[in-house]
CSV table of C-alpha atoms in Angstrom, one decimal:
chain,number,residue,atom,x,y,z
A,1,MET,CA,-71.1,159.5,-219.3
A,2,MET,CA,-67.3,159.7,-219.8
A,3,LYS,CA,-67.2,162.6,-217.4
A,4,LYS,CA,-68.9,160.6,-214.7
A,5,VAL,CA,-66.6,157.7,-215.2
A,6,LEU,CA,-63.6,160.0,-215.0
A,7,ALA,CA,-64.9,161.7,-211.9
A,8,GLY,CA,-65.4,158.4,-210.2
A,9,THR,CA,-61.9,157.2,-211.1
A,10,ILE,CA,-60.4,160.4,-209.8
A,11,ALA,CA,-62.4,160.2,-206.5
A,12,ALA,CA,-61.3,156.6,-206.0
A,13,PHE,CA,-57.7,157.6,-206.6
A,14,ILE,CA,-58.0,160.4,-204.1
A,15,LEU,CA,-59.5,158.1,-201.5
A,16,SER,CA,-56.8,155.5,-202.1
A,17,VAL,CA,-54.0,158.2,-201.7
A,18,SER,CA,-55.6,159.6,-198.6
A,19,SER,CA,-56.0,156.2,-197.0
A,20,THR,CA,-52.4,155.4,-197.8
A,21,ALA,CA,-51.2,158.7,-196.3
A,22,TYR,CA,-53.4,158.1,-193.2
A,23,ALA,CA,-51.9,154.6,-192.7
A,24,ALA,CA,-48.3,155.9,-193.2
A,25,ASP,CA,-48.9,158.5,-190.4
A,26,MET,CA,-50.8,156.1,-188.2
A,27,GLN,CA,-49.4,155.4,-184.7
A,28,ILE,CA,-50.2,152.1,-183.0
A,29,LYS,CA,-50.4,152.2,-179.2
A,30,ILE,CA,-50.8,149.0,-177.1
A,31,GLN,CA,-51.7,149.6,-173.4
A,32,GLY,CA,-50.5,153.2,-173.8
A,33,HIS,CA,-47.1,152.3,-175.4
A,34,ALA,CA,-46.3,153.4,-178.9
A,35,ILE,CA,-45.1,150.4,-180.9
A,36,ALA,CA,-42.6,150.7,-183.7
A,37,SER,CA,-42.5,148.4,-186.7
A,38,ASP,CA,-40.3,148.0,-189.7
A,39,VAL,CA,-43.4,147.7,-191.8
A,40,LYS,CA,-45.9,150.5,-191.7
A,41,PRO,CA,-49.7,149.8,-191.1
A,42,GLU,CA,-51.9,149.9,-194.1
A,43,MET,CA,-55.6,150.3,-194.9
A,44,LYS,CA,-57.3,147.5,-196.8
A,45,ASN,CA,-61.1,147.6,-197.3
A,46,ASN,CA,-61.2,150.3,-194.6
A,47,ARG,CA,-59.5,147.9,-192.2
A,48,THR,CA,-56.2,148.6,-190.4
A,49,MET,CA,-53.6,146.0,-191.4
A,50,VAL,CA,-50.6,145.5,-189.2
A,51,PRO,CA,-47.6,143.1,-189.1
A,52,LEU,CA,-48.6,139.9,-187.3
A,53,ARG,CA,-45.6,140.1,-185.0
A,54,LEU,CA,-46.5,143.5,-183.8
A,55,ILE,CA,-49.9,142.5,-182.5
A,56,SER,CA,-49.3,138.9,-181.5
A,57,GLU,CA,-46.2,139.7,-179.3
A,58,ASN,CA,-48.1,142.3,-177.4
A,59,LEU,CA,-51.2,140.3,-176.9
A,60,GLY,CA,-49.3,137.2,-175.7
A,61,ALA,CA,-50.3,135.0,-178.6
A,62,LYS,CA,-48.0,132.3,-180.0
A,63,VAL,CA,-47.6,132.1,-183.8
A,64,ASN,CA,-46.9,129.1,-186.0
A,65,TRP,CA,-46.5,129.7,-189.7
A,66,SER,CA,-46.6,126.6,-192.0
A,67,GLY,CA,-47.0,127.1,-195.7
A,68,SER,CA,-49.9,129.5,-196.4
A,69,GLU,CA,-51.5,128.9,-192.9
A,70,VAL,CA,-50.8,130.9,-189.8
A,71,THR,CA,-52.0,129.6,-186.4
A,72,LEU,CA,-52.3,131.9,-183.4
A,73,SER,CA,-52.9,130.4,-180.0
A,74,LYS,CA,-53.3,131.7,-176.4
A,75,ASN,CA,-54.7,129.8,-173.5
A,76,ASP,CA,-57.9,128.2,-174.8
A,77,MET,CA,-58.2,130.2,-178.1
A,78,ARG,CA,-56.8,128.9,-181.4
A,79,VAL,CA,-57.1,130.8,-184.6
A,80,ILE,CA,-56.1,129.7,-188.1
A,81,LEU,CA,-55.6,132.2,-190.9
A,82,THR,CA,-54.8,131.6,-194.5
A,83,LEU,CA,-52.8,134.0,-196.6
A,84,LYS,CA,-54.9,135.8,-199.3
A,85,SER,CA,-58.1,134.4,-197.9
A,86,LYS,CA,-60.9,136.0,-195.8
A,87,ALA,CA,-61.8,132.6,-194.4
A,88,ALA,CA,-60.5,131.8,-190.9
A,89,VAL,CA,-61.2,129.2,-188.2
A,90,LYS,CA,-61.7,130.2,-184.5
A,91,ASN,CA,-61.6,127.2,-182.1
A,92,GLY,CA,-62.8,124.9,-184.9
A,93,LYS,CA,-65.6,127.2,-186.1
A,94,PRO,CA,-65.5,129.2,-189.4
A,95,ALA,CA,-65.1,133.0,-189.3
A,96,ILE,CA,-64.9,135.6,-192.1
A,97,LEU,CA,-62.4,138.4,-192.1
A,98,ASP,CA,-63.1,141.8,-193.6
A,99,ALA,CA,-59.6,141.8,-195.2
A,100,ALA,CA,-57.4,138.8,-196.1
A,101,PRO,CA,-53.9,138.4,-194.7
A,102,TYR,CA,-51.0,138.9,-197.1
A,103,ILE,CA,-47.3,139.3,-197.1
A,104,LYS,CA,-45.4,142.6,-197.4
A,105,ASN,CA,-41.6,142.8,-197.0
A,106,ASN,CA,-41.5,139.3,-195.5
A,107,ARG,CA,-44.1,140.3,-192.9
A,108,ILE,CA,-47.5,138.8,-192.6
A,109,MET,CA,-50.1,141.7,-192.5
A,110,VAL,CA,-53.3,140.9,-190.6
A,111,PRO,CA,-56.5,142.9,-189.7
A,112,LEU,CA,-55.8,144.6,-186.3
A,113,ARG,CA,-59.3,144.6,-184.9
A,114,PHE,CA,-60.1,141.0,-185.7
A,115,ILE,CA,-56.9,139.8,-184.0
A,116,ALA,CA,-57.2,142.1,-181.0
A,117,GLU,CA,-60.8,141.3,-180.3
A,118,THR,CA,-60.2,137.6,-180.8
A,119,PHE,CA,-57.8,137.7,-177.9
A,120,ASN,CA,-60.1,139.8,-175.7
A,121,GLY,CA,-58.5,143.2,-176.5
A,122,SER,CA,-60.3,146.4,-177.4
A,123,VAL,CA,-59.5,148.8,-180.2
A,124,GLU,CA,-60.2,152.6,-180.3
A,125,TYR,CA,-59.4,155.1,-183.1
A,126,THR,CA,-58.5,158.7,-182.2
A,127,ASN,CA,-57.3,160.9,-185.1
A,128,SER,CA,-54.2,159.1,-186.5
A,129,THR,CA,-53.7,156.9,-183.4
A,130,VAL,CA,-55.0,153.4,-182.9
A,131,SER,CA,-55.1,152.3,-179.3
A,132,VAL,CA,-55.3,148.6,-178.4
A,133,GLU,CA,-56.0,147.7,-174.8
A,134,PRO,CA,-55.3,144.0,-173.9
A,135,ALA,CA,-57.5,142.2,-171.4
A,136,PRO,CA,-56.3,142.7,-167.8
A,137,PHE,CA,-54.4,139.8,-166.2
A,138,VAL,CA,-56.2,138.8,-163.1
A,139,LEU,CA,-54.6,136.4,-160.5
A,140,ASP,CA,-56.4,135.0,-157.6
A,141,GLY,CA,-59.2,137.5,-158.2
A,142,VAL,CA,-56.8,140.5,-158.1
A,143,LYS,CA,-55.7,142.5,-161.1
A,144,VAL,CA,-51.9,142.3,-161.8
A,145,THR,CA,-50.5,145.7,-162.6
A,146,ALA,CA,-46.8,144.8,-162.8
A,147,LEU,CA,-44.3,142.0,-162.7
A,148,GLN,CA,-41.3,142.9,-160.7
A,149,ASN,CA,-38.0,141.2,-161.3
A,150,GLU,CA,-35.0,141.6,-159.0
A,151,VAL,CA,-31.6,140.2,-159.8
A,152,TYR,CA,-28.9,140.1,-157.1
A,153,TYR,CA,-25.2,140.8,-157.7
A,154,THR,CA,-22.1,140.9,-155.6
A,155,MET,CA,-22.6,144.5,-154.3
A,156,GLY,CA,-26.2,145.2,-155.1
A,157,SER,CA,-29.2,144.4,-157.3
A,158,ILE,CA,-31.2,145.6,-160.3
A,159,VAL,CA,-35.0,145.9,-160.0
A,160,GLU,CA,-37.2,146.1,-163.1
A,161,GLN,CA,-40.9,146.0,-163.7
A,162,ILE,CA,-43.1,144.9,-166.7
A,163,ASN,CA,-46.4,146.6,-166.9
A,164,GLY,CA,-47.7,144.8,-170.0
A,165,SER,CA,-50.6,142.5,-169.0
A,166,ALA,CA,-50.1,140.1,-171.9
A,167,TYR,CA,-46.4,139.7,-171.0
A,168,ASN,CA,-47.1,139.2,-167.4
A,169,GLU,CA,-49.8,136.6,-168.1
A,170,ALA,CA,-47.5,134.7,-170.5
A,171,ILE,CA,-44.6,134.6,-167.9
A,172,TYR,CA,-47.0,133.5,-165.2
A,173,HIS,CA,-48.1,130.5,-167.2
A,174,ILE,CA,-44.4,129.5,-167.6
A,175,PHE,CA,-44.1,129.4,-163.8
A,176,GLU,CA,-47.5,127.6,-163.6
A,177,ASN,CA,-46.0,124.7,-165.6
A,178,LYS,CA,-43.4,124.0,-163.0
A,179,GLY,CA,-42.3,120.4,-162.3
A,180,SER,CA,-43.0,118.1,-159.4
A,181,LYS,CA,-42.6,119.1,-155.7
A,182,VAL,CA,-39.2,118.6,-154.2
A,183,ASP,CA,-37.4,119.3,-150.9
A,184,ALA,CA,-35.4,122.4,-150.6
A,185,PRO,CA,-31.8,122.0,-151.8
A,186,ALA,CA,-29.2,121.3,-149.1
A,187,ARG,CA,-27.5,124.6,-149.8
A,188,TYR,CA,-28.8,127.7,-151.4
A,189,THR,CA,-28.3,131.5,-151.1
A,190,SER,CA,-29.2,134.8,-152.6
A,191,SER,CA,-25.7,136.3,-151.9
A,192,VAL,CA,-22.9,135.9,-154.4
A,193,ILE,CA,-20.4,136.4,-151.5
A,194,GLU,CA,-21.8,133.5,-149.6
A,195,LEU,CA,-22.1,131.2,-152.7
A,196,THR,CA,-20.1,128.0,-152.4
A,197,SER,CA,-19.5,125.1,-154.7
A,198,GLY,CA,-22.5,122.9,-155.0
A,199,ALA,CA,-24.9,125.5,-153.7
A,200,TYR,CA,-28.0,126.9,-155.6
A,201,TYR,CA,-27.9,130.6,-156.3
A,202,MET,CA,-31.1,132.7,-156.5
A,203,SER,CA,-30.7,134.2,-160.0
A,204,GLY,CA,-34.0,136.0,-160.0
A,205,GLN,CA,-37.0,137.0,-157.8
A,206,PHE,CA,-40.3,137.5,-159.6
A,207,ASP,CA,-43.2,139.3,-157.9
A,208,PHE,CA,-46.6,139.7,-159.4
A,209,LEU,CA,-47.9,143.0,-157.9
A,210,ASP,CA,-51.3,144.5,-157.3
A,211,GLN,CA,-52.3,148.2,-157.8
A,212,LYS,CA,-50.8,149.1,-154.4
A,213,GLY,CA,-47.5,147.3,-155.1
A,214,ASN,CA,-48.3,144.4,-152.9
A,215,SER,CA,-47.2,140.9,-153.9
A,216,ILE,CA,-50.0,138.6,-155.1
A,217,LYS,CA,-47.6,135.8,-156.0
A,218,ARG,CA,-43.8,135.4,-155.8
A,219,PHE,CA,-41.5,132.9,-157.5
A,220,ASP,CA,-37.7,132.6,-156.9
A,221,VAL,CA,-35.5,131.0,-159.5
A,222,TYR,CA,-32.4,129.1,-158.2
A,223,THR,CA,-29.7,127.7,-160.4
A,224,LEU,CA,-26.8,125.4,-159.9
A,225,SER,CA,-24.1,125.8,-162.5
A,226,HIS,CA,-22.0,123.1,-164.0
A,227,PRO,CA,-18.6,123.2,-165.9
A,228,LYS,CA,-20.5,121.8,-168.9
A,229,GLY,CA,-24.1,121.9,-170.0
A,230,ASP,CA,-27.1,123.9,-168.8
A,231,PRO,CA,-27.4,124.6,-165.1
A,232,ASP,CA,-29.9,122.7,-162.9
A,233,VAL,CA,-32.9,124.9,-161.9
A,234,MET,CA,-35.2,124.8,-159.0
A,235,LEU,CA,-38.2,127.1,-158.3
A,236,TYR,CA,-39.3,128.3,-154.9
A,237,ASP,CA,-43.0,129.3,-154.7
A,238,ALA,CA,-42.8,131.8,-151.9
A,239,THR,CA,-46.6,132.1,-151.6
A,240,GLU,CA,-46.9,128.3,-151.0
A,241,ASN,CA,-43.6,127.9,-149.3
A,242,GLN,CA,-42.9,125.0,-151.6
A,243,TRP,CA,-39.9,124.0,-153.9
A,244,TYR,CA,-40.4,122.6,-157.4
A,245,LEU,CA,-38.2,121.3,-160.2
A,246,PHE,CA,-37.9,123.8,-163.0
A,247,THR,CA,-36.0,123.9,-166.3
A,248,TYR,CA,-33.3,126.1,-167.8
A,249,SER,CA,-35.4,126.4,-171.0
A,250,ALA,CA,-38.3,127.8,-169.0
A,251,VAL,CA,-35.9,130.4,-167.5
A,252,GLN,CA,-34.7,131.3,-171.0
A,253,SER,CA,-38.3,131.7,-172.2
A,254,ILE,CA,-39.1,134.0,-169.3
A,255,TYR,CA,-36.1,136.3,-170.1
A,256,GLN,CA,-37.0,136.2,-173.8
A,257,PHE,CA,-40.4,137.6,-172.9
A,258,MET,CA,-38.7,140.2,-170.7
A,259,ASN,CA,-36.3,141.2,-173.5
A,260,THR,CA,-39.2,141.6,-176.0
A,261,ALA,CA,-41.2,143.6,-173.4
A,262,GLY,CA,-38.2,145.9,-173.1
A,263,GLN,CA,-37.9,146.3,-176.9
A,264,ASN,CA,-41.6,147.3,-177.0
A,265,GLY,CA,-41.4,149.8,-174.1
A,266,PHE,CA,-43.1,147.7,-171.4
A,267,LEU,CA,-40.0,147.2,-169.2
A,268,THR,CA,-39.0,149.9,-166.6
A,269,LYS,CA,-35.8,149.9,-164.5
A,270,ILE,CA,-36.9,150.8,-160.9
A,271,SER,CA,-33.5,150.8,-159.2
A,272,ASP,CA,-29.9,149.8,-159.8
A,273,THR,CA,-27.6,149.4,-156.8
A,274,ASN,CA,-25.1,147.3,-158.7
A,275,PRO,CA,-21.9,149.4,-158.9
């Protein structure tokens, strides 16, 4: 009897060590991009646990952490998780996790598959690689393959593209929440050389592109700087040929998403003609 107990204990230990080693070597890929994290994935109850930030950022979900509760939201989906509990709430209905969220090195660890599939992503395991494929972003019935941003300077421009569907969808929703319709400003330009006092300057052009590189929807951001305070912002919807009020905080949110996309490998510089 003692030998059986000892053999079972050794087997459990070996399984635990092998699971830990597997998790330590595990690579997480989201939409084909390898994602680095300061906290390694772990295996709990045969479930892959990953830092919440790693998965939420790249699926476009917003996170609110209050006490022991974590709320994730994206579009019409809202999920509430509780630390050290397998009980969750999805859009007001109870759900059960296979592994409870917990904290490691000041990072909230969550079950990867549950979070990915909740936000319409798919998960596949190949050897030591876990691949997460977010749901495609479809605009006007057409799949968006990239968001192209062009910024103009005195002697040239820089063109960059984001190919992460979750980032592109999140940025589009910022544009979608534009203010009221307005007339075009009295003076505006995309040329720094032609810029005069009191004129709006096109600080960024954003094109949502299809698979052939054609524009599905385009927004131009125009700013009017002041000696003090945030600049005034107007948005030109090129597809509708209509001007809207916009906010500087919205512009900051857009560039924050772009910065995060760049950190996670989803931003590519297409051209740089700025000397």
